[in-house]
Coordinates of N, CA and C and ligand atoms in Angstrom, one line a residue:
X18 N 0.8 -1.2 0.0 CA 0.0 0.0 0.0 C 0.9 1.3 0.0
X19 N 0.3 1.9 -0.6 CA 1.4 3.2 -0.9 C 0.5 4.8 -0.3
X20 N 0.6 5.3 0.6 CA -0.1 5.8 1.6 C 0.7 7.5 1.4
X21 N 0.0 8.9 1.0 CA 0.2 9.8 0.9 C -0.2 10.8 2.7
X22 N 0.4 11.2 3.5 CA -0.1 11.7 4.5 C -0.3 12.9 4.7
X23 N -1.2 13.6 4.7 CA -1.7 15.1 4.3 C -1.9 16.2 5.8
X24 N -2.2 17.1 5.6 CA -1.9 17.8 7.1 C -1.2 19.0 7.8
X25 N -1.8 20.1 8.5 CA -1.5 21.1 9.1 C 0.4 20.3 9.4
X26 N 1.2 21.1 10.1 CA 2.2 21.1 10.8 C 1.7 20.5 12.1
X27 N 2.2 19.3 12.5 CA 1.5 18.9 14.5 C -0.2 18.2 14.3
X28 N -0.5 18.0 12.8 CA -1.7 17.0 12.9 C -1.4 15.8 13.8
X29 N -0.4 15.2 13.4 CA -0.4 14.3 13.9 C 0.0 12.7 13.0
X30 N 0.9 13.7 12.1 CA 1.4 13.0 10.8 C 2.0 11.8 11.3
X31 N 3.7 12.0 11.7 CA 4.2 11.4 12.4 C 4.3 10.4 13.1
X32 N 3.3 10.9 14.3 CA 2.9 9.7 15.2 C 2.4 8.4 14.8
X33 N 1.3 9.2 13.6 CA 0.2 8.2 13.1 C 1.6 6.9 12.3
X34 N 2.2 7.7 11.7 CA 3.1 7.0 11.1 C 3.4 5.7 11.9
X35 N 4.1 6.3 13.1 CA 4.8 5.3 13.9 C 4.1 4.5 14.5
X36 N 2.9 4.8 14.3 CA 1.8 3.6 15.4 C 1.3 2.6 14.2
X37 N 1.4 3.1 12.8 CA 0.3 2.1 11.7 C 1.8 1.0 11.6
X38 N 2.8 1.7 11.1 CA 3.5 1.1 10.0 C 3.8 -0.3 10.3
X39 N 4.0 -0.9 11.5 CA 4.3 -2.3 11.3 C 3.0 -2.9 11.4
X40 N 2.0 -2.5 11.6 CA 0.3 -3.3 11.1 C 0.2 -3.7 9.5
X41 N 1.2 -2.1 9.1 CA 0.6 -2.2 7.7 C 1.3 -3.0 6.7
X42 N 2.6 -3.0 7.9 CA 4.1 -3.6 7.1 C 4.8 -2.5 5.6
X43 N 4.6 -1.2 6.3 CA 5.3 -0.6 5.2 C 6.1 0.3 5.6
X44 N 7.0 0.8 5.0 CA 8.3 2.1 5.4 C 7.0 3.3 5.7
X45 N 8.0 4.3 6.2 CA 7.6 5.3 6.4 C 8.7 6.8 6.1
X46 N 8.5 7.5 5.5 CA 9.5 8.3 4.6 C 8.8 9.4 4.8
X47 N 10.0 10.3 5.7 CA 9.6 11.8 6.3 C 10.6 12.4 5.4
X48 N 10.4 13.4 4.9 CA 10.8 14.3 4.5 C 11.8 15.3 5.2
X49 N 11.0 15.8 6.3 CA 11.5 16.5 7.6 C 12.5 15.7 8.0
X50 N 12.2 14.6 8.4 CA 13.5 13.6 9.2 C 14.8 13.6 8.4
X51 N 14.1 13.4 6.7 CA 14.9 13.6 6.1 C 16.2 14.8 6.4
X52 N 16.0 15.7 5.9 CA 16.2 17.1 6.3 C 17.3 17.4 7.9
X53 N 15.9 17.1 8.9 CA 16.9 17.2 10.0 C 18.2 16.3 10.4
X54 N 18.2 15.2 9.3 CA 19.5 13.9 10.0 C 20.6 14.8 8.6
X55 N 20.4 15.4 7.5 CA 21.3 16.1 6.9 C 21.7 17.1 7.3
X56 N 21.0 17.9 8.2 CA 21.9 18.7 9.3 C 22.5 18.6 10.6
X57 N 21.5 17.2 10.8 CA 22.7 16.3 12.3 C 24.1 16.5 11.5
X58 N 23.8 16.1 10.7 CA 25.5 15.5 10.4 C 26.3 16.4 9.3
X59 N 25.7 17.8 9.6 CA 26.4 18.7 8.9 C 26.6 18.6 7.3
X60 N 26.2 18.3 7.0 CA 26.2 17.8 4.8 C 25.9 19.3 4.0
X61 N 26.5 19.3 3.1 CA 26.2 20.5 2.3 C 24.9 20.9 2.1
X62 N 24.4 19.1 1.6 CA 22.7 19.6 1.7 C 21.9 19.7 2.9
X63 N 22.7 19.4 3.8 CA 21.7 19.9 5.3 C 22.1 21.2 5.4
X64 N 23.2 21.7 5.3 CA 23.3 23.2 5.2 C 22.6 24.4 4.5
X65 N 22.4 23.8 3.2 CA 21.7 24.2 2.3 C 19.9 24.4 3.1
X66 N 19.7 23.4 3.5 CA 18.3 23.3 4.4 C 17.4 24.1 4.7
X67 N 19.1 23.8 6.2 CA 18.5 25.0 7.6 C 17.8 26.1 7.4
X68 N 18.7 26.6 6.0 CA 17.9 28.1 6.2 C 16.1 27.9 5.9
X69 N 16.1 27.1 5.4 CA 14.6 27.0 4.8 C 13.9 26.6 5.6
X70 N 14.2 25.9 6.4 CA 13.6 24.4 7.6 C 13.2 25.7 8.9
X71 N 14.6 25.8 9.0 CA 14.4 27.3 10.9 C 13.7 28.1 10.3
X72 N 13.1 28.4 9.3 CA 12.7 29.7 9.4 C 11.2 29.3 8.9
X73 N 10.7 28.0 8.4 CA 9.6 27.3 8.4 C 9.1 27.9 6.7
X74 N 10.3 27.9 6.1 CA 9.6 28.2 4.6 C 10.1 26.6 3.9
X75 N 9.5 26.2 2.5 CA 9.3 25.1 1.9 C 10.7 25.3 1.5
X76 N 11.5 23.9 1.4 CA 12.3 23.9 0.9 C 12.1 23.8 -1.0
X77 N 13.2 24.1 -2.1 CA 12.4 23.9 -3.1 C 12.4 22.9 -3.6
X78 N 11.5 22.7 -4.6 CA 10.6 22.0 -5.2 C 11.5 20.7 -5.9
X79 N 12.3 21.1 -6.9 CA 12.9 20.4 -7.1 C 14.3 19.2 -6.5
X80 N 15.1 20.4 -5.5 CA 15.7 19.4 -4.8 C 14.6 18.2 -3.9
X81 N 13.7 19.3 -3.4 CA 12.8 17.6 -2.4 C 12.8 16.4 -3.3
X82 N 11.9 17.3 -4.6 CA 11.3 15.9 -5.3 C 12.6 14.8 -5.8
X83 N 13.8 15.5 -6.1 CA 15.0 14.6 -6.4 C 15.5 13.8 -5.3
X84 N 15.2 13.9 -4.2 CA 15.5 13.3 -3.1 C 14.4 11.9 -3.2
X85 N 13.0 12.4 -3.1 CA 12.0 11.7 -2.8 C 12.5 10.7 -4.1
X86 N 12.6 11.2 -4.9 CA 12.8 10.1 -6.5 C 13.7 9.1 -6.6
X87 N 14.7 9.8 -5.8 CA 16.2 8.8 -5.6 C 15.8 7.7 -4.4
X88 N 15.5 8.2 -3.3 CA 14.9 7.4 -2.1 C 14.0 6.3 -2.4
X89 N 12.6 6.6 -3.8 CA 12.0 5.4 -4.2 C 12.3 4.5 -5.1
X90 N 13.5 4.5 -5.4 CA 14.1 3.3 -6.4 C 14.7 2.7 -5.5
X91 N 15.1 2.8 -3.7 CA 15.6 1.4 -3.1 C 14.3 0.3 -3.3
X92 N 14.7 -0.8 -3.3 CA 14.1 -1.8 -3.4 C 13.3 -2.3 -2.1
X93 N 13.7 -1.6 -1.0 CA 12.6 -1.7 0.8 C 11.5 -1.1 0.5
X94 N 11.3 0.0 -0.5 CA 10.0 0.4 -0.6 C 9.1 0.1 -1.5
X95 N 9.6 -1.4 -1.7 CA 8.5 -1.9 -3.0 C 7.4 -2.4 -2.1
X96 N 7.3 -3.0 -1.0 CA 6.4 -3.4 -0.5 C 5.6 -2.5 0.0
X97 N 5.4 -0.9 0.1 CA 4.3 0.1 0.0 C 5.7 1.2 1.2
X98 N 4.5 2.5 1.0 CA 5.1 3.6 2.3 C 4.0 3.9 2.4
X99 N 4.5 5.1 3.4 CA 3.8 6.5 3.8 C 4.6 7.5 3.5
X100 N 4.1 8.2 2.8 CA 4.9 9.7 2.7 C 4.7 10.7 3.4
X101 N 5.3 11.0 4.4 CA 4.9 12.5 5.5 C 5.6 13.6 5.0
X102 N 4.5 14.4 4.8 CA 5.6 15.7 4.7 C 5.8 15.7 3.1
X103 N 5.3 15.3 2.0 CA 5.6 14.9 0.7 C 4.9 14.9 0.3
X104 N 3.9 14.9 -1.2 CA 4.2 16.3 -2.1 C 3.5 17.1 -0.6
X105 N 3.5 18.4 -0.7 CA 3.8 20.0 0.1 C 3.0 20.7 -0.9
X106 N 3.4 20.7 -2.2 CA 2.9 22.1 -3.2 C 2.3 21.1 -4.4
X107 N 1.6 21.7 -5.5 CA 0.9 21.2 -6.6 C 2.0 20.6 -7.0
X108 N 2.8 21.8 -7.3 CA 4.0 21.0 -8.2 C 4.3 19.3 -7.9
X109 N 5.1 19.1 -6.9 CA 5.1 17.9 -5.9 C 4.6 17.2 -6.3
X110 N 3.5 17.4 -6.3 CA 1.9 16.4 -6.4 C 2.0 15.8 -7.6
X111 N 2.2 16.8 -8.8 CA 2.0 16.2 -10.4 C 3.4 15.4 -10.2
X112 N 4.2 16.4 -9.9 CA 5.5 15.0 -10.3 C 5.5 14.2 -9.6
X113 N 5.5 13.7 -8.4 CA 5.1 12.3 -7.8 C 4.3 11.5 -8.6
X114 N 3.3 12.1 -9.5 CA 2.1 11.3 -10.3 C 3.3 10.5 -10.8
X115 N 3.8 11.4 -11.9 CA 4.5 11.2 -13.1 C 5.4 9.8 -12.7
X116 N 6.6 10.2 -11.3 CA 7.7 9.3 -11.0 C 6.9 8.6 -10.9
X117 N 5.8 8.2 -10.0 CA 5.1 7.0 -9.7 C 4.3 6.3 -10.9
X118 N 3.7 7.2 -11.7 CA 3.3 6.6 -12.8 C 4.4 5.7 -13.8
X119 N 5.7 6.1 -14.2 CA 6.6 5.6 -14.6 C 7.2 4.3 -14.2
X120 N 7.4 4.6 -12.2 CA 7.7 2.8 -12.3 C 5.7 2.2 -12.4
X121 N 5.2 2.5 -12.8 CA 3.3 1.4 -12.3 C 3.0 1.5 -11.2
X122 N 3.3 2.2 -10.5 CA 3.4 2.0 -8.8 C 2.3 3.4 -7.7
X123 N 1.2 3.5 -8.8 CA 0.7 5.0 -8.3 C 0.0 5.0 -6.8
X124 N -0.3 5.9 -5.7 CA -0.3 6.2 -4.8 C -1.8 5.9 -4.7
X125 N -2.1 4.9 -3.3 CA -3.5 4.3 -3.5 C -4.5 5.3 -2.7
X126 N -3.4 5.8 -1.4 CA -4.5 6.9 -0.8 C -4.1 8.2 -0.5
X127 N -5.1 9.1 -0.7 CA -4.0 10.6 0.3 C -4.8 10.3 1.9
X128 N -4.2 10.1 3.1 CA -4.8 10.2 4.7 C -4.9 11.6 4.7
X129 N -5.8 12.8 5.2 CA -5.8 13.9 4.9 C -6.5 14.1 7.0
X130 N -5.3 14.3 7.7 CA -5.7 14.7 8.7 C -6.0 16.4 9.1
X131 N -7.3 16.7 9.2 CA -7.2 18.2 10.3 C -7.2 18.2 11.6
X132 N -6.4 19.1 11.6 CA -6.5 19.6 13.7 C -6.8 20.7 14.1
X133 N -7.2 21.2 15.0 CA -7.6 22.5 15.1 C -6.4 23.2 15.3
X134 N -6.3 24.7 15.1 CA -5.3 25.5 15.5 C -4.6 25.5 16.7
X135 N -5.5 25.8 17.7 CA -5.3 25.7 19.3 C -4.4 24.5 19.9
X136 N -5.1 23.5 18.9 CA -4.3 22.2 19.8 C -3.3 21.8 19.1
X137 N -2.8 22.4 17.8 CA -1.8 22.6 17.3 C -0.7 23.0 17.6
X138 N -0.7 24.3 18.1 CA 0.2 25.0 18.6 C 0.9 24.4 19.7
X139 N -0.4 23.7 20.8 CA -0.6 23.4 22.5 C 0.5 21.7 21.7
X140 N 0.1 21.2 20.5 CA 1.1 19.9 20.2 C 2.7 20.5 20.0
X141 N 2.6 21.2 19.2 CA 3.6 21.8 18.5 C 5.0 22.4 20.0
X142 N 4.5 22.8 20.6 CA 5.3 23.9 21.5 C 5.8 22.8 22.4
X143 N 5.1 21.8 22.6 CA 5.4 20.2 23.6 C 5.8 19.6 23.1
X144 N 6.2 19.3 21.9 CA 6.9 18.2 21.2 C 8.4 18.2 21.7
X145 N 8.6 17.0 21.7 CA 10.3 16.5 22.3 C 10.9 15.7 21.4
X146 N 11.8 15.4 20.6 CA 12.2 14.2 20.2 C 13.5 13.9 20.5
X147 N 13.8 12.9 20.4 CA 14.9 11.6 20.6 C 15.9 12.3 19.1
X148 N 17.2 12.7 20.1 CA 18.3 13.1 19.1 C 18.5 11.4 18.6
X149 N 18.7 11.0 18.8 CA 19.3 9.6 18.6 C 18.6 9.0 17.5
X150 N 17.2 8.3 17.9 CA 16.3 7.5 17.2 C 15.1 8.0 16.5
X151 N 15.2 9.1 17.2 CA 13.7 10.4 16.3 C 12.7 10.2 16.8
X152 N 12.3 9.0 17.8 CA 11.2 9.0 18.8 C 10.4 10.0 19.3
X153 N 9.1 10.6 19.0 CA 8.8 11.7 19.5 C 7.7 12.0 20.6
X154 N 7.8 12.9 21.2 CA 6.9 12.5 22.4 C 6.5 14.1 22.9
X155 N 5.5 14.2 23.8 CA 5.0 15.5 24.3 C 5.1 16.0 25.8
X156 N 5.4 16.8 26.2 CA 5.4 17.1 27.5 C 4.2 16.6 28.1
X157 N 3.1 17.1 27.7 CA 2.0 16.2 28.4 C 1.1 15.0 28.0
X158 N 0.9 15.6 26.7 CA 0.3 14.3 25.5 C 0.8 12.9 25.4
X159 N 1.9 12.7 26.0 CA 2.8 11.8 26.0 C 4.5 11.9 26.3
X160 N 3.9 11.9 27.4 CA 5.7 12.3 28.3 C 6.8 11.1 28.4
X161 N 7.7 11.2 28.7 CA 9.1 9.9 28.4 C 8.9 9.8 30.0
X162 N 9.5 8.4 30.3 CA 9.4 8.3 31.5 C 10.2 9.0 32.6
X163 N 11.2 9.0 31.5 CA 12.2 9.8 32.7 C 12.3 11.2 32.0
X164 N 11.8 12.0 32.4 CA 11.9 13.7 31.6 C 13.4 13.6 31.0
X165 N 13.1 14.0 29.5 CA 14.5 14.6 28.7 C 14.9 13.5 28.2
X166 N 14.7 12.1 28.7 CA 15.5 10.5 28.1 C 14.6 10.1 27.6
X167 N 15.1 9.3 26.3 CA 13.9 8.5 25.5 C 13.4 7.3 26.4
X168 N 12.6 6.6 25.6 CA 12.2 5.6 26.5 C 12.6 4.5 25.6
X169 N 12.9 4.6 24.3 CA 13.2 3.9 23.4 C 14.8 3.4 23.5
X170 N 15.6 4.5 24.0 CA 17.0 4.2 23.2 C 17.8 5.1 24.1
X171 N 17.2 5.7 25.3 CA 18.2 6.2 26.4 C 18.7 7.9 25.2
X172 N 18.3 7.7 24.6 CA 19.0 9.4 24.0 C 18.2 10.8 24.9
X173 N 19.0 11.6 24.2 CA 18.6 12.8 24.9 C 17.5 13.4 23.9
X174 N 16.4 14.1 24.8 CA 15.1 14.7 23.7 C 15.7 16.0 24.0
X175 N 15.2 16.4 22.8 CA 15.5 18.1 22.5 C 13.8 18.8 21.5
X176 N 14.2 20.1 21.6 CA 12.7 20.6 21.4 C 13.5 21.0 19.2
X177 N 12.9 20.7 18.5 CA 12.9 21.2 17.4 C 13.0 23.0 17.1
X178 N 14.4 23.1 16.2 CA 14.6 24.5 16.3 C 12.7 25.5 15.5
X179 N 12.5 24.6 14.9 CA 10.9 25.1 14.3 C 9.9 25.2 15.1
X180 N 9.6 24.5 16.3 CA 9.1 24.0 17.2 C 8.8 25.5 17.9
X181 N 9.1 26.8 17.7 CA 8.6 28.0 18.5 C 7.3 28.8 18.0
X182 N 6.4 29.6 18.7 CA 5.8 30.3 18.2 C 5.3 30.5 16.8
X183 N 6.8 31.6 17.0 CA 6.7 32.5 15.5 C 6.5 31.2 14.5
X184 N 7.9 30.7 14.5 CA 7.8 29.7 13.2 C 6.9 29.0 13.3
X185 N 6.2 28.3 13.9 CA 4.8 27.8 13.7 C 3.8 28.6 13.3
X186 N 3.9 29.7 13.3 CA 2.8 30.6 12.5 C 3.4 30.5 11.4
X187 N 4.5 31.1 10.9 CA 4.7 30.5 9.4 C 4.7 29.6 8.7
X188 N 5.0 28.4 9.6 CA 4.7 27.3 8.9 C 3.1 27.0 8.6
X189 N 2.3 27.6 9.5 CA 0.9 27.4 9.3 C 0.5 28.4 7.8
X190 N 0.8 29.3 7.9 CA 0.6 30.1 6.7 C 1.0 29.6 5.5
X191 N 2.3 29.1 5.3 CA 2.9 28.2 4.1 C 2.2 26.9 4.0
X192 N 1.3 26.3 4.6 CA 0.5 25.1 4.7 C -0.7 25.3 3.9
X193 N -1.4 26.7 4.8 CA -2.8 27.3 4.0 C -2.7 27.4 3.0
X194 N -1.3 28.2 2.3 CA -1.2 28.6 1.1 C -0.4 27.6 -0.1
X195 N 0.5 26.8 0.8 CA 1.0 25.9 -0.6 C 0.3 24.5 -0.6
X196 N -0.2 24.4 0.8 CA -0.3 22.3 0.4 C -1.9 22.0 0.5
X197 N -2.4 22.9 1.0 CA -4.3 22.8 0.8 C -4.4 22.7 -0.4
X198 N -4.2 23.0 -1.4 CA -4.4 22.9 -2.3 C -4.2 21.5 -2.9
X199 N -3.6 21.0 -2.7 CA -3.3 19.0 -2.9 C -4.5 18.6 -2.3
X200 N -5.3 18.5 -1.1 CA -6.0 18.3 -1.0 C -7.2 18.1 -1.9
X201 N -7.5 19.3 -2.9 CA -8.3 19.2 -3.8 C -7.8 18.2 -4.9
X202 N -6.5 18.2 -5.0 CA -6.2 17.5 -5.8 C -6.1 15.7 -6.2
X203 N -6.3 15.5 -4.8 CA -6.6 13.9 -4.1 C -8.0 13.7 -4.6
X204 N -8.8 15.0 -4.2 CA -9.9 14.4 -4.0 C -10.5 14.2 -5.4
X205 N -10.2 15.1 -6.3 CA -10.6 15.4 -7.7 C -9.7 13.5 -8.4
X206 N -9.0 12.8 -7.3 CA -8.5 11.1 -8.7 C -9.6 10.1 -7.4
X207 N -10.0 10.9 -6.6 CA -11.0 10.1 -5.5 C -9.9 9.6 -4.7
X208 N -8.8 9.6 -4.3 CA -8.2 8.8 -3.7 C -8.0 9.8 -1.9
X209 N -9.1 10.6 -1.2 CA -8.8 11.5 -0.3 C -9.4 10.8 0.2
X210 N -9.1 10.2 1.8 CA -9.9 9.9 2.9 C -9.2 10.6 3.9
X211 N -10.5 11.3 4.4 CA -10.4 12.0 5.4 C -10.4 11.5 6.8
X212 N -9.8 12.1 7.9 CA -9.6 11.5 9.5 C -9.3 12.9 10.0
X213 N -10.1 12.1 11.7 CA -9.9 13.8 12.7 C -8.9 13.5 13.1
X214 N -7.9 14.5 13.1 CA -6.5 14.8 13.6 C -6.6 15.6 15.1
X215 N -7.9 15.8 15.3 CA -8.2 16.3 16.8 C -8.1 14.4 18.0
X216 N -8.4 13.4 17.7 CA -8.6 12.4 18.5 C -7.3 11.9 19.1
X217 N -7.5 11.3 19.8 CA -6.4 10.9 20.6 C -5.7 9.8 20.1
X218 N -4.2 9.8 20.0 CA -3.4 9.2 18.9 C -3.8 7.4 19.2
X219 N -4.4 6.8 20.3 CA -4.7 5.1 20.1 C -5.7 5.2 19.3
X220 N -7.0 6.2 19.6 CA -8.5 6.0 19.1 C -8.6 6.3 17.5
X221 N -7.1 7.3 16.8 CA -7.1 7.9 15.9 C -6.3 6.5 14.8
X222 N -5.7 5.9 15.4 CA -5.2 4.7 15.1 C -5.8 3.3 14.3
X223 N -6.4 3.3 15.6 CA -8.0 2.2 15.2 C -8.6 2.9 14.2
X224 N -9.4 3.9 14.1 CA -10.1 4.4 13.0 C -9.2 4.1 11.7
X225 N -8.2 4.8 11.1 CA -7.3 4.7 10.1 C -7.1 3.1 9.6
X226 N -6.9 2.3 10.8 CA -6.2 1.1 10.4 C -7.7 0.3 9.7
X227 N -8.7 0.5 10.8 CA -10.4 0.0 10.3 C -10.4 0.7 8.9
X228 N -10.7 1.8 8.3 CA -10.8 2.9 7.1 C -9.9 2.0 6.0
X229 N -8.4 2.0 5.9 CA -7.7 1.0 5.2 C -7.6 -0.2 5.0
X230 N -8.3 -1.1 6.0 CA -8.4 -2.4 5.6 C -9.9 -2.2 5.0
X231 N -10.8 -1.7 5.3 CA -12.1 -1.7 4.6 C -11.9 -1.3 2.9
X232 N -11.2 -0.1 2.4 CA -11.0 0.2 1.8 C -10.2 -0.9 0.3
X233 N -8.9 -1.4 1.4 CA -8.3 -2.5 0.9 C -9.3 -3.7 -0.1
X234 N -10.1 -4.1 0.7 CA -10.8 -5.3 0.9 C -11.9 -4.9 -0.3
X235 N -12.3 -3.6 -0.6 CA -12.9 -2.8 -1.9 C -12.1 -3.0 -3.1
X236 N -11.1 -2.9 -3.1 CA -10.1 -2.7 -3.9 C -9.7 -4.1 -4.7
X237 N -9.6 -4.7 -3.4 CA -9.1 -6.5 -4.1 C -10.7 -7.3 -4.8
Ligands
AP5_312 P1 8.1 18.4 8.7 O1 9.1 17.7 9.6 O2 7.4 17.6 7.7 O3 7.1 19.2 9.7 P2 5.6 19.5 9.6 O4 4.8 19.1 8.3 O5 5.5 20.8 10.1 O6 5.0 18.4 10.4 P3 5.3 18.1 11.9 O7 6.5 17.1 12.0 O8 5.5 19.3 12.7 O9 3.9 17.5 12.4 P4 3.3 16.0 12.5 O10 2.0 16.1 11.8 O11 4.2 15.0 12.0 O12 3.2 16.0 14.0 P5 3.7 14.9 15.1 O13 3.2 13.5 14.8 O14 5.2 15.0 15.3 O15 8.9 19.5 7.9 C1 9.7 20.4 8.5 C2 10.3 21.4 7.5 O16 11.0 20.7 6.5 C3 9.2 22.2 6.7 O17 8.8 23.4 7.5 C4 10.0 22.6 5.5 O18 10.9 23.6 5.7 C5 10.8 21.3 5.2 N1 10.1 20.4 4.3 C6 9.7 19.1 4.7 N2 9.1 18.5 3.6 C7 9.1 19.4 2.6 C8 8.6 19.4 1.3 N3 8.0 18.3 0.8 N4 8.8 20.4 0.5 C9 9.5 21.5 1.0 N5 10.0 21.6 2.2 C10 9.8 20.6 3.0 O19 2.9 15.4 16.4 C11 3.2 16.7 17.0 C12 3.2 16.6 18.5 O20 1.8 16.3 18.9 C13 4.0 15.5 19.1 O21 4.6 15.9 20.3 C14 3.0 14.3 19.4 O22 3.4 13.6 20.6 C15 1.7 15.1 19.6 N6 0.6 14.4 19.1 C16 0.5 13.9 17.8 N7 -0.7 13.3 17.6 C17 -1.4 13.4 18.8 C18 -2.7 13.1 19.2 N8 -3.6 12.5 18.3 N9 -3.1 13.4 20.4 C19 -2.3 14.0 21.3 N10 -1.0 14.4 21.0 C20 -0.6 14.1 19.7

């Protein structure tokens, strides 16, 4: 299954990721993670980034999609993904058609989660993650057992340099204005199923996993 993940900044992309993917048995391919492990380790193209990432503007168009293109010719992601964070802008959108149309391999769903503003932010400003493993967790939504240490892998959590205020308002603004728009564009090949990005990440879980095997089982 090849799974498109749609979504404000702090829907709850992510998470969802990490809780489906071994039900679904498929990779899961962040963009962002992408990005931030190219600046862990200092690379010309994580440098290239930052500027775009800290300051919560899209990186462009063409390097992502060359990334995303190169990344789907390993042979681990024949058995399906999720894309978080991927296509962003129309552009994106068509050419993912295109690459995917090229190998036969076109994208079965877009997940199209909303959250409200308020509890955006209230996710957004609490987010912690795992330098080490990328594990992510919330000050209160879901705290580590031992404040500041994963629970996964003993690393140290740190707050995301985007992760403030301001830049969450920009990021919200570059959201309204560049990736709503894909939205319409899922829905216009029918492949848009919608999910509340307000529910609580087990209950939000169940729903999604019920939705795509239903859907599945249509399909076959
Ligand atoms: P990216 O890393 O993709 O950031 P984002 O889209 O802003 O998404 P987030 O990771 O902030 O949100 P999420 O929905 O995954 O939330 P999460 O599950 O962590 O991109 C970062 C930057 O990279 C961009 O700004 C841009 O510069 C660049 N970039 C990336 N892709 C690009 C592209 N294609 N083109 C151009 N530039 C690109 O959850 C958030 C918090 O809420 C967590 O603490 C979690 O514990 C909590 N939480 C989640 N779900 C729930 C729930 N149901 N109930 C309670 N708490 C919850």
């Amino acid at each position: 299954m090849r799974i498109v993940l749609l979504g404000p900044p702090g829907a709850g992309k992510g998470t969802l990721a990490g809780l489906i993917k071994d039900s679904l048995d498929i990779e899961h391919i962040s963009t962002g993670d992408i990005f931030r492990d190219e600046m862990k380790h200092h690379t010309a193209l994580g440098a290239e980034m930052k500027k775009y990432v800290e300051r919560g503007e899209l990186v462009p168009d063409e390097v992502v999609t060359k990334i995303v293109e190169n990344k789907l010719k390993n042979p681990i992601f024949e058995k399906g993904y999720m894309l978080d964070g991927f296509p962003r802008t129309s552009k994106q959108a068509k050419d993912l058609d295109e690459i995917l149309n090229r190998m036969s391999t076109p994208i079965d769903f877009a997940l199209y989660m909303e959250a409200d503003l308020e509890l955006i932010v209230q996710r957004l400003t609490g987010r912690r993650v795992c330098r080490k493993c990328g594990a992510v967790y919330h000050v209160q939504n879901r705290p580590a057992k031992v404040e500041g240490v994963c629970d996964v892998c003993g690393g140290e959590l740190y707050q995301r340099a985007d992760d403030n205020e301001e830049t969450i308002r920009k990021r919200m603004e570059v959201y309204y204005q560049s990736t709503t728009p894909i939205v319409e564009y899922y829905r216009s090949q029918n492949k848009l199923r919608q999910v509340d990005g307000n529910k609580d990440s087990a209950e939000l879980c169940k729903d999604v996993l019920k939705m795509l095997d239903e859907k599945q089982r249509h399909k076959n």
